[in-house]
Amino acid sequence: MEGNDILRARMADDGLTQTELAEAVNADLRAAGYEGTVSDRTVRNWLTGKTRWPHQRQRAALEAVFDCPVTELGFAPRGGCSSSKPPPEDPVHRRRFVSASAGAVLATAATPAHGARPRVGSGDVERLLAKFALIVASDHRHGGKLTIETQATALAGEAMALQARGTASQRVRGALYGCAASFTSSAMWAAIDGRRFDAAQRHFHRAASLAAMSGDSAIQFRIWSHAGSLYRHMDRPGDGLAANDVARRLPVARRDPLFASLGHARHAAILGLTGDARAVRQALGHAVDAFERADPQEWRPLWMDGVRNRGEIEELALSAYLRLGRYEEAEAHGHRSLALLHPSMRRDRTLVTARLAQAQLGQGAVELAVGTAMSIAPEAAQLTPRVAETLDDFGRRLRRNAPGRWVRMWEGSRCDDRQAPGGRP
């Protein structure tokens, strides 16, 4: 039996190890009300071809993780005929079920099988935090995919199930609420990045409630700061500034200059919508001053890594000046952001490159702008709706302001991208 090279390739594309895929499938199974029994060995059996047709529940979970039919992952029933298999779960129905499953998981977990409630400890919290690290890394690579939103929501349900299932100290309970809030905030950000704004607002209200119960002002900062970004992307600067002000007034922003720096930079990006160049410059000045006061060796949550090296601060400055039409300043910040952002932050680097092309086009540097935009790999151009929208806007501006030969070159490259294997039709 030959191995499943298709699944192996999909895992490599998504940056998933055997352990990470097992955890992602188990998270989906638990969110759907089942026991998560997939192990490294299970995944190895899939890869070697020892298991050609996983159990129906595992097939449905694989479809949710990879967002495609299981037959596109190299699996086939024995004999090559699927007529005898049970009818597959409708993916839309399953996604809705997973999205609403946290309450169901909590309810089923609340009644222990043998009466005695197990003890929940710091080890359980550490395991959840390890899964949170995977979610953050996946977001950096792939952006706002629905599968990331679904996995994060399922893991929030897992954290709340532990609350209901066992006894724990007050400190551990607070940490579990913080884990649930962290996962829900990642689901919120994935929805923002994917332009699923209604879902993002639902995640926001849930995340804010969980974070308040955790007492962790760092995760509260992340959630309210994300809310400011949500309203910025919805073109509601008044609500965005108000939400970001909540983040900036939290104790962690007063205590740690790096949090303060991020708060000021996100404020500047929102202010870009108002056209107030003076306020943008002032907010970015505060961001730089706070960044220079921050201790680079102090421990911060892993989601702050893009801020620690100033790459995200420069990215937000690029966004602010681009909205103001200050293209030369926007380009300068774009170059600095690309120099600072870690290579693993693929989504951010792609988005910055697309915005950099816009800034260059705004200055009339058509050849340079087209070259920058065309440097984005075909698969990266469709990472998230934000990237695709930025490139579509670039194309519209190019058609209005540039000679025809550059328009033809750009449109020809876009056509080739969409027709390439894996491209979006």
Coordinates of C-alpha atoms in Angstrom, one line a residue:
M1 CA 0.0 0.0 0.0
E2 CA 1.4 3.3 -1.0
G3 CA 1.4 6.2 1.4
N4 CA -1.0 9.1 1.3
D5 CA 1.2 11.8 -0.4
I6 CA -1.8 14.1 -0.9
L7 CA -2.4 14.4 2.9
R8 CA 1.3 14.7 3.5
A9 CA 1.5 17.6 1.0
R10 CA -1.6 19.4 2.5
M11 CA 0.0 19.1 6.0
A12 CA 3.2 20.6 4.7
D13 CA 1.3 23.4 3.0
D14 CA -0.5 24.2 6.2
G15 CA 2.7 23.7 8.3
L16 CA 1.1 21.0 10.4
T17 CA 3.0 18.2 12.2
Q18 CA 1.4 14.8 13.0
T19 CA 0.9 16.0 16.5
E20 CA -0.7 19.3 15.5
L21 CA -3.1 17.6 13.0
A22 CA -4.1 15.1 15.7
E23 CA -4.8 18.0 18.1
A24 CA -6.8 19.9 15.5
V25 CA -8.9 16.9 14.6
N26 CA -9.5 16.1 18.3
A27 CA -10.6 19.7 19.0
D28 CA -13.2 19.5 16.2
L29 CA -14.4 16.1 17.5
R30 CA -14.8 17.4 21.1
A31 CA -16.5 20.5 19.8
A32 CA -19.0 18.3 18.0
G33 CA -19.7 16.3 21.2
Y34 CA -17.5 13.3 20.7
E35 CA -14.4 12.0 22.4
G36 CA -11.1 13.1 20.9
T37 CA -9.2 9.8 20.3
V38 CA -6.9 10.7 17.4
S39 CA -3.2 10.2 18.2
D40 CA 0.1 10.6 16.4
R41 CA -0.2 7.0 15.5
T42 CA -3.6 7.5 13.9
V43 CA -2.2 10.3 11.7
R44 CA 0.8 8.1 10.9
N45 CA -1.6 5.3 9.8
W46 CA -3.3 7.9 7.5
L47 CA 0.0 8.9 6.0
T48 CA 1.4 5.4 5.4
G49 CA -1.8 4.3 3.8
K50 CA -2.5 1.7 6.6
T51 CA -5.8 3.5 7.1
R52 CA -7.3 4.3 3.7
W53 CA -10.8 5.4 4.9
P54 CA -11.0 6.9 8.5
H55 CA -14.0 6.6 10.7
Q56 CA -17.0 8.8 9.6
R57 CA -16.5 11.2 12.6
Q58 CA -12.8 11.5 11.8
R59 CA -13.6 12.2 8.1
A60 CA -16.0 15.0 9.1
A61 CA -13.3 16.5 11.4
L62 CA -10.7 16.3 8.7
E63 CA -13.0 18.1 6.3
A64 CA -13.5 20.9 8.9
V65 CA -9.8 21.2 9.5
F66 CA -8.8 21.4 5.9
D67 CA -12.0 22.9 4.6
C68 CA -12.4 20.4 1.7
P69 CA -14.0 17.0 1.0
V70 CA -12.0 14.2 2.6
T71 CA -11.7 12.6 -0.9
E72 CA -9.5 15.6 -1.8
L73 CA -7.1 14.6 1.0
G74 CA -6.1 11.3 -0.6
F75 CA -8.6 9.1 1.1
A76 CA -10.9 6.5 -0.6
P77 CA -13.1 3.7 0.7
R78 CA -12.0 0.2 0.2
G79 CA -12.9 -1.0 -3.3
G80 CA -12.9 2.6 -4.6
C81 CA -16.7 2.9 -4.3
S82 CA -18.4 5.1 -1.8
S83 CA -21.9 3.9 -2.3
S84 CA -21.9 1.9 0.9
K85 CA -20.7 4.7 3.2
P86 CA -23.1 6.6 5.4
P87 CA -24.2 9.9 4.0
P88 CA -21.6 12.6 4.8
E89 CA -22.3 15.4 7.2
D90 CA -23.2 18.7 5.5
P91 CA -20.1 20.9 6.0
V92 CA -22.3 24.0 6.5
H93 CA -24.4 22.3 9.1
R94 CA -21.3 21.0 10.8
R95 CA -19.7 24.4 10.9
R96 CA -22.8 25.9 12.5
F97 CA -22.9 23.0 15.0
V98 CA -19.2 23.5 15.9
S99 CA -19.7 27.2 16.3
A100 CA -22.5 26.7 18.7
S101 CA -21.0 23.7 20.5
A102 CA -19.3 25.3 23.4
G103 CA -22.5 25.3 25.4
A104 CA -23.3 21.7 24.5
V105 CA -19.8 20.6 25.5
L106 CA -20.2 22.4 28.8
A107 CA -23.5 20.8 29.5
T108 CA -22.4 17.3 28.7
A109 CA -19.2 17.7 30.7
A110 CA -21.0 19.0 33.7
T111 CA -22.1 15.5 34.8
P112 CA -19.1 13.2 35.6
A113 CA -19.5 9.6 34.7
H114 CA -18.5 8.3 38.1
G115 CA -19.7 11.0 40.5
A116 CA -16.2 12.2 41.6
R117 CA -15.1 15.5 39.9
P118 CA -11.4 15.3 38.7
R119 CA -9.0 17.9 39.7
V120 CA -8.0 20.5 37.1
G121 CA -4.5 21.9 37.5
S122 CA -1.8 24.0 35.9
G123 CA -0.9 21.2 33.6
D124 CA -4.3 21.4 31.9
V125 CA -3.8 25.1 31.5
E126 CA -0.3 24.6 29.9
R127 CA -1.7 22.1 27.4
L128 CA -4.3 24.7 26.4
L129 CA -1.7 27.4 26.1
A130 CA 0.3 25.1 23.8
K131 CA -2.7 24.7 21.5
F132 CA -3.2 28.5 21.6
A133 CA 0.4 28.9 20.3
L134 CA -0.5 26.6 17.4
I135 CA -3.6 28.8 16.6
V136 CA -1.5 32.0 16.7
A137 CA 1.2 30.4 14.4
S138 CA -1.5 29.2 12.0
D139 CA -3.0 32.7 11.8
H140 CA 0.4 34.2 11.0
R141 CA 0.9 31.7 8.2
H142 CA -2.6 31.5 6.7
G143 CA -4.7 34.5 7.9
G144 CA -8.4 34.5 8.5
K145 CA -9.4 31.0 7.3
L146 CA -12.7 29.7 8.5
T147 CA -10.9 26.6 9.8
I148 CA -8.8 28.7 12.2
E149 CA -12.0 30.4 13.5
T150 CA -13.7 27.0 13.9
Q151 CA -10.7 25.4 15.7
A152 CA -10.3 28.4 18.0
T153 CA -14.0 28.3 18.9
A154 CA -13.8 24.6 19.6
L155 CA -10.7 25.0 21.9
A156 CA -12.5 27.8 23.8
G157 CA -15.3 25.2 24.4
E158 CA -12.7 22.7 25.6
A159 CA -11.4 25.3 28.2
M160 CA -14.9 25.9 29.4
A161 CA -15.6 22.1 29.6
L162 CA -12.7 21.8 32.0
Q163 CA -14.3 24.5 34.1
A164 CA -17.5 22.5 34.4
R165 CA -15.9 19.0 34.6
G166 CA -13.5 19.4 37.5
T167 CA -12.5 21.2 40.7
A168 CA -9.8 23.8 40.6
S169 CA -8.2 26.5 42.6
Q170 CA -9.3 30.1 42.0
R171 CA -6.0 30.8 40.2
V172 CA -6.5 27.9 37.8
R173 CA -10.2 28.9 37.2
G174 CA -9.1 32.4 36.3
A175 CA -6.5 30.9 33.9
L176 CA -9.1 28.7 32.2
Y177 CA -11.3 31.7 31.6
G178 CA -8.2 33.5 30.2
C179 CA -7.6 30.5 27.9
A180 CA -11.2 30.5 26.7
A181 CA -11.0 34.3 26.1
S182 CA -7.7 33.9 24.2
F183 CA -9.1 31.3 21.9
T184 CA -12.3 33.3 21.3
S185 CA -10.2 36.4 20.6
S186 CA -8.3 34.4 17.9
A187 CA -11.6 33.3 16.4
M188 CA -12.6 37.0 16.4
W189 CA -9.4 38.0 14.6
A190 CA -9.8 35.3 12.1
A191 CA -13.3 36.5 11.4
I192 CA -12.1 40.1 11.0
D193 CA -9.3 39.1 8.7
G194 CA -11.8 37.0 6.7
R195 CA -14.3 39.9 6.5
R196 CA -16.9 37.9 8.4
F197 CA -17.8 40.9 10.5
D198 CA -21.1 39.6 12.0
A199 CA -19.3 36.6 13.4
A200 CA -16.4 38.8 14.6
Q201 CA -18.9 40.9 16.7
R202 CA -20.4 37.7 18.2
H203 CA -16.9 36.5 19.2
F204 CA -16.1 39.9 20.6
H205 CA -19.0 40.0 23.0
R206 CA -18.2 36.4 24.2
A207 CA -14.5 37.1 24.5
A208 CA -15.0 40.3 26.5
S209 CA -17.2 38.5 29.0
L210 CA -14.7 35.6 29.4
A211 CA -11.7 38.0 29.7
A212 CA -13.5 40.0 32.4
M213 CA -14.0 36.8 34.4
S214 CA -10.3 35.9 34.0
G215 CA -9.0 39.1 35.5
D216 CA -6.2 39.1 33.0
S217 CA -5.7 42.6 31.6
A218 CA -3.3 41.4 28.9
I219 CA -6.0 39.3 27.2
Q220 CA -8.6 42.1 27.8
F221 CA -6.2 44.5 26.0
R222 CA -6.0 42.1 23.0
I223 CA -9.8 41.8 22.8
W224 CA -10.6 45.5 23.1
S225 CA -7.7 46.4 20.7
H226 CA -9.1 43.9 18.2
A227 CA -12.5 45.5 18.6
G228 CA -10.9 48.8 17.6
S229 CA -9.5 47.1 14.5
L230 CA -12.9 45.5 13.8
Y231 CA -14.6 48.8 13.7
R232 CA -11.8 50.3 11.7
H233 CA -12.3 47.7 9.0
M234 CA -16.0 48.4 9.2
D235 CA -15.3 52.1 8.5
R236 CA -16.7 53.1 12.0
P237 CA -13.8 55.2 13.4
G238 CA -15.8 56.6 16.3
D239 CA -16.6 53.1 17.6
G240 CA -13.0 52.1 16.8
L241 CA -11.5 54.9 18.8
A242 CA -13.8 54.3 21.8
A243 CA -13.0 50.5 21.8
N244 CA -9.2 51.2 21.5
D245 CA -9.5 53.7 24.4
V246 CA -10.8 50.9 26.6
A247 CA -7.6 48.9 25.7
R248 CA -5.3 51.8 26.3
R249 CA -6.8 52.5 29.8
L250 CA -6.2 48.9 31.0
P251 CA -3.6 48.4 33.7
V252 CA -1.3 46.4 31.4
A253 CA -1.0 49.4 29.0
R254 CA -0.1 51.7 31.9
R255 CA 2.4 49.2 33.3
D256 CA 4.1 47.9 30.1
P257 CA 5.2 50.5 27.5
L258 CA 5.1 47.8 24.8
F259 CA 1.4 47.4 25.2
A260 CA 1.0 51.2 25.3
S261 CA 3.0 51.4 22.1
L262 CA 0.6 49.0 20.3
G263 CA -2.4 50.9 21.7
H264 CA -1.1 54.2 20.3
A265 CA -0.2 52.6 16.9
R266 CA -3.6 51.1 16.5
H267 CA -5.1 54.4 17.5
A268 CA -3.2 56.0 14.7
A269 CA -4.5 53.5 12.1
I270 CA -8.0 54.3 13.2
L271 CA -7.4 58.0 13.1
G272 CA -6.3 57.6 9.5
L273 CA -9.9 57.1 8.6
T274 CA -10.7 60.6 10.0
G275 CA -8.2 62.4 7.8
D276 CA -6.6 64.1 10.8
A277 CA -2.9 64.0 9.8
R278 CA -1.9 65.9 13.0
A279 CA -3.6 63.4 15.3
V280 CA -2.0 60.5 13.4
R281 CA 1.5 61.9 13.7
Q282 CA 0.9 62.5 17.4
A283 CA -0.3 59.0 18.1
L284 CA 2.6 57.5 16.1
G285 CA 5.0 59.7 18.1
H286 CA 3.6 58.3 21.3
A287 CA 3.9 54.8 19.9
V288 CA 7.6 55.3 19.2
D289 CA 8.3 56.9 22.5
A290 CA 6.6 54.1 24.4
F291 CA 8.4 51.4 22.3
E292 CA 11.8 52.9 23.1
R293 CA 11.0 52.8 26.9
A294 CA 9.9 49.1 26.7
D295 CA 12.2 46.4 28.1
P296 CA 12.8 44.0 25.2
Q297 CA 13.7 41.2 27.7
E298 CA 10.4 41.3 29.7
W299 CA 8.1 38.4 29.2
R300 CA 5.0 39.0 27.1
P301 CA 2.3 36.8 25.6
L302 CA 3.3 35.1 22.4
W303 CA 0.8 37.1 20.3
M304 CA 2.9 40.2 21.1
D305 CA 5.9 38.9 19.1
G306 CA 5.1 41.1 16.1
V307 CA 5.1 44.1 18.3
R308 CA 8.3 43.2 20.2
N309 CA 10.5 43.9 17.1
R310 CA 8.4 46.9 16.0
G311 CA 7.3 45.3 12.7
E312 CA 3.6 45.6 13.6
I313 CA 4.0 49.2 14.7
E314 CA 5.4 50.1 11.3
E315 CA 2.7 48.1 9.6
L316 CA 0.0 50.2 11.4
A317 CA 1.8 53.4 10.5
L318 CA 1.8 52.3 6.9
S319 CA -2.0 51.7 7.1
A320 CA -2.5 55.2 8.7
Y321 CA -0.5 57.2 6.2
L322 CA -2.0 55.2 3.3
R323 CA -5.5 56.2 4.3
L324 CA -4.3 59.8 4.6
G325 CA -2.9 59.8 1.1
R326 CA 0.6 60.5 2.5
Y327 CA 2.2 58.0 0.1
E328 CA 5.9 58.8 0.6
E329 CA 5.6 58.4 4.4
A330 CA 3.5 55.2 3.9
E331 CA 6.2 53.7 1.7
A332 CA 8.9 54.4 4.2
H333 CA 7.0 52.6 6.9
G334 CA 6.2 49.8 4.6
H335 CA 9.9 49.1 3.9
R336 CA 10.7 49.3 7.6
S337 CA 7.9 46.8 8.4
L338 CA 9.1 44.3 5.8
A339 CA 12.6 44.5 7.2
L340 CA 11.3 43.8 10.7
L341 CA 8.5 41.3 10.4
H342 CA 9.5 37.7 11.0
P343 CA 9.4 35.5 7.9
S344 CA 6.8 33.2 9.7
M345 CA 4.3 36.1 9.6
R346 CA 3.4 35.3 6.0
R347 CA 0.0 37.0 6.1
D348 CA 1.3 40.3 7.4
R349 CA 4.3 40.4 5.1
T350 CA 2.0 39.8 2.1
L351 CA -0.5 42.5 3.2
V352 CA 2.4 45.0 3.8
T353 CA 3.8 44.2 0.3
A354 CA 0.4 44.8 -1.3
R355 CA 0.0 48.1 0.6
L356 CA 3.5 49.1 -0.3
A357 CA 2.6 48.8 -4.0
Q358 CA -0.4 51.1 -3.4
A359 CA 1.9 53.7 -1.8
Q360 CA 4.3 53.5 -4.7
L361 CA 1.5 53.8 -7.2
G362 CA 0.2 56.8 -5.3
Q363 CA 3.5 58.6 -5.9
G364 CA 3.4 57.8 -9.7
A365 CA 6.1 55.2 -9.6
V366 CA 4.1 52.8 -11.8
E367 CA 6.8 50.4 -12.9
L368 CA 8.0 50.0 -9.3
A369 CA 4.5 49.6 -8.0
V370 CA 3.6 46.9 -10.5
G371 CA 6.9 45.1 -9.8
T372 CA 6.1 45.1 -6.1
A373 CA 2.6 43.9 -6.5
M374 CA 3.7 41.1 -8.9
S375 CA 6.3 40.0 -6.4
I376 CA 3.5 38.5 -4.3
A377 CA 3.3 34.8 -4.9
P378 CA 0.0 33.5 -6.5
E379 CA -1.0 31.5 -3.5
A380 CA -0.2 34.3 -1.1
A381 CA -2.3 36.7 -3.2
Q382 CA -5.4 34.8 -2.1
L383 CA -4.4 34.3 1.6
T384 CA -7.2 36.3 3.0
P385 CA -9.9 38.6 1.7
R386 CA -7.9 41.6 3.0
V387 CA -5.0 40.8 0.8
A388 CA -7.3 40.1 -2.2
E389 CA -9.2 43.4 -1.7
T390 CA -6.0 45.4 -1.4
L391 CA -4.7 43.9 -4.7
D392 CA -8.1 44.5 -6.4
D393 CA -8.0 48.1 -5.2
F394 CA -4.4 48.4 -6.6
G395 CA -5.7 47.1 -10.0
R396 CA -8.5 49.7 -10.0
R397 CA -6.2 52.6 -9.3
L398 CA -3.7 51.3 -11.9
R399 CA -6.4 51.3 -14.6
R400 CA -7.4 54.9 -13.7
N401 CA -3.9 56.3 -13.6
A402 CA -1.4 54.2 -15.6
P403 CA -0.6 53.6 -19.2
G404 CA -2.2 50.6 -20.8
R405 CA 0.9 48.5 -21.1
W406 CA 1.3 48.4 -17.3
V407 CA -2.4 47.6 -16.9
R408 CA -2.1 44.7 -19.4
M409 CA 1.0 43.4 -17.6
W410 CA -0.7 43.4 -14.2
E411 CA -4.0 42.0 -15.4
G412 CA -2.1 39.3 -17.3
S413 CA -0.2 38.3 -14.2
R414 CA -3.5 38.2 -12.2
C415 CA -5.1 36.0 -14.8
D416 CA -2.1 33.6 -14.7
D417 CA -2.3 33.5 -10.9
R418 CA -6.0 32.5 -10.9
Q419 CA -5.4 29.8 -13.6
A420 CA -2.4 28.3 -11.8
P421 CA -2.8 25.1 -9.9
G422 CA -4.4 25.9 -6.5
G423 CA -5.4 29.4 -7.7
R424 CA -8.9 30.7 -7.1
P425 CA -11.1 30.6 -10.3

